[in-house]
Coordinates of C-alpha atoms and ligand atoms in Angstrom, one line a residue:
M24 CA -9.6 -12.8 11.1
K25 CA -12.6 -13.5 8.8
S26 CA -12.3 -16.5 6.5
V27 CA -11.6 -15.7 2.9
S28 CA -13.4 -18.8 1.5
H29 CA -16.7 -17.0 1.8
L30 CA -15.5 -14.4 -0.6
A31 CA -16.3 -16.6 -3.6
S32 CA -20.0 -16.1 -2.9
L33 CA -19.5 -12.4 -3.3
V34 CA -18.4 -12.6 -6.9
P35 CA -21.2 -11.4 -9.2
A36 CA -23.0 -13.9 -11.5
A37 CA -21.4 -12.4 -14.5
A38 CA -18.0 -13.2 -13.1
L39 CA -19.2 -16.7 -12.2
A40 CA -20.3 -17.2 -15.8
L41 CA -16.9 -16.2 -17.0
S42 CA -15.1 -18.4 -14.6
L43 CA -12.2 -20.3 -15.9
G44 CA -13.1 -23.7 -14.5
T45 CA -15.3 -25.8 -12.3
G46 CA -13.3 -25.5 -9.1
A47 CA -11.9 -29.0 -9.5
A48 CA -8.5 -29.5 -7.9
Q49 CA -5.9 -28.8 -10.5
S50 CA -2.2 -27.9 -10.2
K51 CA -1.5 -24.3 -11.0
E52 CA 1.5 -22.1 -11.7
F53 CA 0.3 -18.8 -10.3
R54 CA 1.9 -15.5 -11.3
L55 CA 2.1 -12.8 -8.7
G56 CA 3.1 -9.2 -9.6
L57 CA 4.2 -6.2 -7.6
I58 CA 6.1 -3.0 -8.1
T59 CA 8.7 -3.3 -5.3
P60 CA 12.2 -4.5 -6.0
P61 CA 13.4 -8.0 -5.0
P62 CA 14.9 -7.1 -1.5
H63 CA 11.8 -5.1 -0.5
I64 CA 9.8 -6.5 2.4
W65 CA 6.7 -6.9 0.2
T66 CA 8.6 -8.9 -2.4
V67 CA 10.2 -11.1 0.3
A68 CA 6.8 -11.7 1.8
A69 CA 5.4 -12.7 -1.7
T70 CA 8.3 -15.1 -2.3
A71 CA 7.9 -16.7 1.2
F72 CA 4.1 -17.1 0.5
G73 CA 4.9 -18.9 -2.8
D74 CA 7.4 -21.2 -1.1
E75 CA 5.0 -22.1 1.6
L76 CA 2.1 -22.6 -0.8
K77 CA 4.3 -25.0 -2.8
S78 CA 5.1 -27.1 0.3
A79 CA 1.6 -27.0 1.8
S80 CA 0.1 -28.2 -1.5
G81 CA 2.7 -31.0 -1.8
G82 CA 4.2 -29.3 -4.9
K83 CA 0.9 -29.0 -6.7
H84 CA 0.9 -25.2 -6.7
T85 CA 3.8 -22.8 -7.4
V86 CA 4.0 -19.0 -7.4
T87 CA 6.3 -17.1 -9.7
V88 CA 6.9 -13.6 -8.3
F89 CA 7.4 -10.7 -10.8
P90 CA 8.9 -7.7 -8.9
S91 CA 9.9 -4.2 -10.0
Q92 CA 6.9 -3.6 -12.3
Q93 CA 7.9 -6.4 -14.6
L94 CA 4.2 -7.0 -15.5
G95 CA 3.4 -3.3 -15.7
N96 CA 2.4 -0.6 -13.2
E97 CA -0.3 -1.1 -10.6
A98 CA -3.1 0.2 -12.8
Q99 CA -2.1 -2.3 -15.5
M100 CA -1.7 -5.2 -13.0
M101 CA -5.2 -4.4 -11.7
Q102 CA -6.6 -4.7 -15.2
Q103 CA -4.8 -8.0 -15.7
L104 CA -6.3 -9.3 -12.4
Q105 CA -9.7 -8.3 -13.6
T106 CA -9.4 -10.2 -16.9
G107 CA -7.7 -13.1 -15.2
A108 CA -4.4 -12.5 -17.2
L109 CA -2.7 -12.2 -13.8
D110 CA -3.5 -14.5 -10.9
M111 CA -2.3 -12.5 -7.9
A112 CA -0.7 -9.2 -6.9
F113 CA 0.4 -7.3 -3.8
L114 CA -0.7 -3.7 -4.6
T115 CA -0.7 -0.4 -2.7
I116 CA -4.2 0.6 -1.5
A117 CA -3.4 3.6 -3.7
E118 CA -4.4 1.9 -6.8
V119 CA -7.5 0.3 -5.2
S120 CA -8.6 3.7 -3.9
N121 CA -8.5 5.0 -7.4
R122 CA -11.3 2.5 -8.2
V123 CA -13.1 2.2 -4.8
P124 CA -12.9 5.7 -3.2
D125 CA -13.8 4.4 0.3
F126 CA -10.2 3.0 0.5
G127 CA -9.0 6.6 0.4
A128 CA -10.1 6.9 4.0
F129 CA -7.0 5.0 5.1
Y130 CA -5.0 8.1 4.0
A131 CA -6.6 10.5 6.4
P132 CA -3.7 12.5 7.6
Y133 CA -2.7 11.4 11.1
L134 CA -5.4 8.8 11.3
A135 CA -2.7 6.6 12.9
D136 CA -0.5 7.9 15.7
D137 CA 2.4 5.7 14.8
V138 CA 3.2 2.6 12.8
A139 CA 1.9 0.1 15.4
H140 CA -1.4 2.0 15.6
A141 CA -1.6 1.8 11.8
G142 CA -1.2 -2.0 12.1
R143 CA -4.1 -2.2 14.6
I144 CA -6.4 -0.1 12.3
L145 CA -5.6 -2.4 9.4
R146 CA -6.4 -5.4 11.5
S147 CA -9.9 -4.1 12.4
D148 CA -13.2 -5.5 11.3
V149 CA -14.0 -2.1 9.6
A150 CA -10.9 -2.5 7.4
K151 CA -11.7 -6.2 6.7
D152 CA -15.3 -5.4 5.7
L153 CA -14.0 -3.0 3.0
L154 CA -12.3 -5.9 1.4
S155 CA -15.5 -7.8 1.0
G156 CA -16.8 -5.2 -1.5
L157 CA -13.9 -5.7 -3.9
P158 CA -15.3 -8.6 -5.9
Q159 CA -18.3 -6.6 -7.0
K160 CA -16.5 -3.2 -7.3
A161 CA -13.2 -4.2 -8.8
G162 CA -13.3 -7.9 -9.8
V163 CA -10.7 -8.9 -7.4
I164 CA -10.6 -10.9 -4.1
G165 CA -9.0 -9.0 -1.2
I166 CA -7.2 -11.5 0.9
G167 CA -5.7 -9.2 3.5
Y168 CA -3.7 -6.1 4.3
S169 CA -0.2 -5.3 4.8
M170 CA 1.6 -2.0 4.9
G171 CA 4.6 0.1 4.0
G172 CA 5.0 2.1 7.2
L173 CA 4.2 5.8 7.5
R174 CA 5.0 8.6 5.0
Q175 CA 7.7 11.1 5.3
I176 CA 9.0 13.9 3.1
V177 CA 12.5 14.2 1.6
S178 CA 13.4 17.7 0.3
R179 CA 16.3 19.0 -1.7
D180 CA 15.8 22.4 -0.1
P181 CA 15.4 23.5 3.5
V182 CA 11.9 23.1 4.9
T183 CA 11.0 24.7 8.2
S184 CA 7.2 25.2 7.7
A185 CA 4.4 23.8 5.5
A186 CA 4.6 27.1 3.6
D187 CA 8.1 26.1 2.3
L188 CA 6.5 23.2 0.3
A189 CA 4.2 25.6 -1.6
G190 CA 5.1 25.7 -5.2
K191 CA 7.5 22.8 -4.9
K192 CA 7.4 19.9 -7.4
L193 CA 6.7 17.1 -5.0
R194 CA 6.7 13.5 -6.1
I195 CA 3.7 11.5 -5.0
T196 CA 2.5 7.9 -5.6
P197 CA -0.2 8.3 -8.3
F198 CA -3.5 8.4 -6.3
E199 CA -6.1 10.9 -5.4
P200 CA -6.0 11.2 -1.6
I201 CA -2.3 12.1 -1.5
K202 CA -2.7 14.4 -4.5
D203 CA -5.4 16.3 -2.6
F204 CA -3.2 16.6 0.5
Y205 CA -0.3 18.1 -1.4
N206 CA -2.5 20.3 -3.5
A207 CA -4.0 21.6 -0.3
L208 CA -0.4 22.5 0.7
G209 CA 0.0 24.4 -2.5
A210 CA 2.7 22.0 -3.7
A211 CA 2.8 20.9 -7.4
S212 CA 2.0 17.2 -6.9
T213 CA 3.9 15.2 -9.4
P214 CA 2.6 11.6 -9.7
M215 CA 5.5 9.2 -10.4
P216 CA 5.9 5.4 -9.9
L217 CA 8.5 4.1 -7.5
P218 CA 11.1 3.0 -10.0
A219 CA 11.4 6.6 -11.4
V220 CA 11.9 8.4 -8.1
Y221 CA 15.6 8.1 -7.4
D222 CA 16.7 9.7 -10.7
A223 CA 14.0 12.4 -10.5
L224 CA 15.2 13.5 -7.1
A225 CA 18.8 13.2 -8.0
N226 CA 18.6 15.3 -11.1
G227 CA 16.2 17.9 -9.7
Q228 CA 13.2 16.9 -11.8
V229 CA 11.3 17.1 -8.5
D230 CA 12.2 19.2 -5.5
A231 CA 10.9 16.8 -2.9
I232 CA 9.4 13.3 -2.6
D233 CA 6.7 11.7 -0.4
M234 CA 8.3 8.4 0.7
D235 CA 8.5 5.8 3.6
A236 CA 11.4 5.4 6.1
E237 CA 12.4 2.0 4.7
L238 CA 13.0 3.3 1.2
I239 CA 14.5 6.6 2.2
W240 CA 17.1 4.6 4.0
A241 CA 17.5 1.5 1.7
L242 CA 17.4 3.3 -1.6
K243 CA 19.4 6.2 -0.3
Y244 CA 17.0 9.0 -1.2
Y245 CA 18.6 11.0 1.6
E246 CA 21.7 11.4 -0.5
H247 CA 19.9 14.1 -2.5
A248 CA 18.2 15.9 0.4
D249 CA 18.9 18.9 2.5
T250 CA 16.0 18.2 4.8
I251 CA 14.1 15.1 5.9
L252 CA 10.7 15.9 7.3
I253 CA 9.8 13.2 9.8
S254 CA 6.1 13.8 9.5
N255 CA 4.5 10.4 9.8
H256 CA 1.6 12.1 8.0
M257 CA -0.2 9.1 6.5
M258 CA -0.2 5.3 6.6
F259 CA 0.5 3.4 3.5
P260 CA -1.5 0.1 3.3
M261 CA -0.9 -2.7 0.9
V262 CA -3.4 -5.4 -0.1
G263 CA -2.9 -8.9 -1.3
L264 CA -5.3 -9.6 -4.2
V265 CA -6.3 -12.6 -6.3
S266 CA -8.2 -12.3 -9.6
A267 CA -11.9 -13.1 -9.0
R268 CA -11.9 -15.1 -12.2
V269 CA -9.0 -17.2 -11.1
W270 CA -10.5 -17.6 -7.6
Q271 CA -13.6 -19.0 -9.2
S272 CA -11.5 -21.7 -10.9
L273 CA -10.1 -23.0 -7.6
S274 CA -11.5 -25.7 -5.3
E275 CA -12.8 -24.7 -1.9
E276 CA -9.8 -26.4 -0.4
D277 CA -7.3 -24.4 -2.5
R278 CA -9.0 -21.2 -1.8
A279 CA -8.8 -21.8 1.9
M280 CA -5.1 -22.8 1.7
I281 CA -4.2 -19.8 -0.5
G282 CA -6.2 -17.4 1.6
K283 CA -4.8 -18.5 4.9
L284 CA -1.1 -18.6 3.7
M285 CA -1.3 -15.3 1.8
A286 CA -3.0 -13.5 4.7
R287 CA -0.4 -14.8 7.1
H288 CA 2.5 -13.4 5.1
L289 CA 0.8 -10.1 4.5
D290 CA 0.1 -9.7 8.2
G291 CA 3.6 -10.8 9.1
A292 CA 5.0 -7.9 7.0
I293 CA 3.0 -5.5 9.2
D294 CA 4.9 -6.8 12.2
T295 CA 8.2 -6.3 10.3
Y296 CA 7.4 -2.6 9.7
V297 CA 6.4 -2.2 13.3
Q298 CA 9.7 -3.7 14.4
K299 CA 12.0 -1.9 11.9
E300 CA 10.5 1.6 11.3
G301 CA 12.2 3.2 14.3
D302 CA 15.6 1.9 13.3
W303 CA 15.3 3.1 9.7
L304 CA 14.4 6.6 11.0
L305 CA 17.4 6.5 13.4
S306 CA 19.6 5.5 10.5
V307 CA 18.2 8.4 8.4
E308 CA 18.8 10.8 11.3
G309 CA 22.4 9.5 11.5
T310 CA 23.1 10.7 7.9
G311 CA 23.7 14.2 9.0
R312 CA 20.8 15.7 7.0
T313 CA 18.7 18.3 8.6
I314 CA 15.8 16.5 10.4
V315 CA 12.6 18.5 11.0
E316 CA 9.8 16.8 13.0
A317 CA 6.3 17.7 11.8
D318 CA 2.9 16.9 13.3
A319 CA -0.7 17.5 12.6
A320 CA -0.4 21.2 13.7
F321 CA 2.4 21.7 11.1
F322 CA -0.1 20.8 8.3
A323 CA -3.3 22.0 10.0
D324 CA -4.7 24.1 7.1
A325 CA -4.1 21.4 4.5
I326 CA -5.6 18.7 6.8
G327 CA -8.8 20.8 7.1
K328 CA -9.1 21.0 3.3
W329 CA -8.4 17.3 2.9
E330 CA -11.1 16.4 5.4
A331 CA -13.6 18.6 3.5
I332 CA -13.0 16.5 0.4
W333 CA -12.7 13.0 1.8
T334 CA -15.3 13.0 4.5
E335 CA -17.8 13.0 1.6
K336 CA -15.9 10.9 -0.9
A337 CA -15.2 8.1 1.6
P338 CA -18.1 7.7 4.1
V339 CA -16.3 4.8 5.8
L340 CA -13.8 7.4 7.2
K341 CA -16.1 8.1 10.2
D342 CA -16.0 4.3 11.1
L343 CA -12.2 4.2 10.7
R344 CA -11.9 7.2 12.9
K345 CA -13.9 5.4 15.6
V346 CA -11.6 2.3 15.2
A347 CA -8.5 4.6 15.4
E348 CA -9.9 6.1 18.7
E349 CA -10.6 2.7 20.1
T350 CA -7.2 1.2 19.2
R351 CA -5.1 4.1 20.5
Ligands
BEZ426 C1 5.7 4.5 -3.3 O1 5.1 4.7 -4.3 O2 6.2 5.4 -2.7 C2 5.8 3.1 -2.8 C3 5.2 2.1 -3.5 C4 5.3 0.8 -3.0 C5 6.0 0.5 -1.9 C6 6.7 1.5 -1.2 C7 6.6 2.8 -1.7

């Protein structure tokens, strides 16, 4: 894995001028925001990172974790990172891809064969190189990737073919690549943040949701479904970010310590998904809902349309495809 300490050199001069300090070693109470609830794997990883940073720094640094969108949605947290009002965040790549379209390449349908393959793609040099552009393009330091498994579809009504999704109000995480996928299917994409999803599915505000296996099981979305489409159609990367302004205020030693520890906990969560995804899917299958397995052929027309848009919008896609091929 590349060192993160070099990332400071990538912050533009303007950000340097605005930096909050001289880099002298000072104690710091960091705030880390994320949208997932307290028991979620991302939140557990964030808390474990904070605990380890506190002990590795001899109590000098602490991290207070703000789960469940307490500090705002991902777009708002991204803005706070840019201004330095927020120190750190674990965000879906969704939000990052809204600002840096190349990150949309990760959502190429069926780029990854399975969750372990998704992990290998995220650990590639091509993926890491994308992070090095974040200071200039988004004013944040990308420490490393994690993920939330692969995406599935939960539907209130029966679904036996992609055509059954046409015209359905289908909840998506708010970002462009997934919107383009469902629009290509003829569904009415309905962007909605995670905390609003359960009620929207339960009361029929949406007909279906795009979701991962962990949450379909843990948050019981299956309770309001006729059909669960086990489609594994996209990976769902997450990224650990530090405000570039805050990063500039840290000593080299603190940057190295924070970068190493955060990267380790992010990466460890990838292993957790690889270990647990199969069990979550088995549990969902055990609920007695109709299970329909879908593959790339099921979505073939929509995938063609998606590719036509994103091959141009995210030139790095061709390199990621090469990585995917090499890591099969
Ligand atoms: C979602 O928007 O579906 C989501 C966001 C964060 C973690 C897991 C799922």
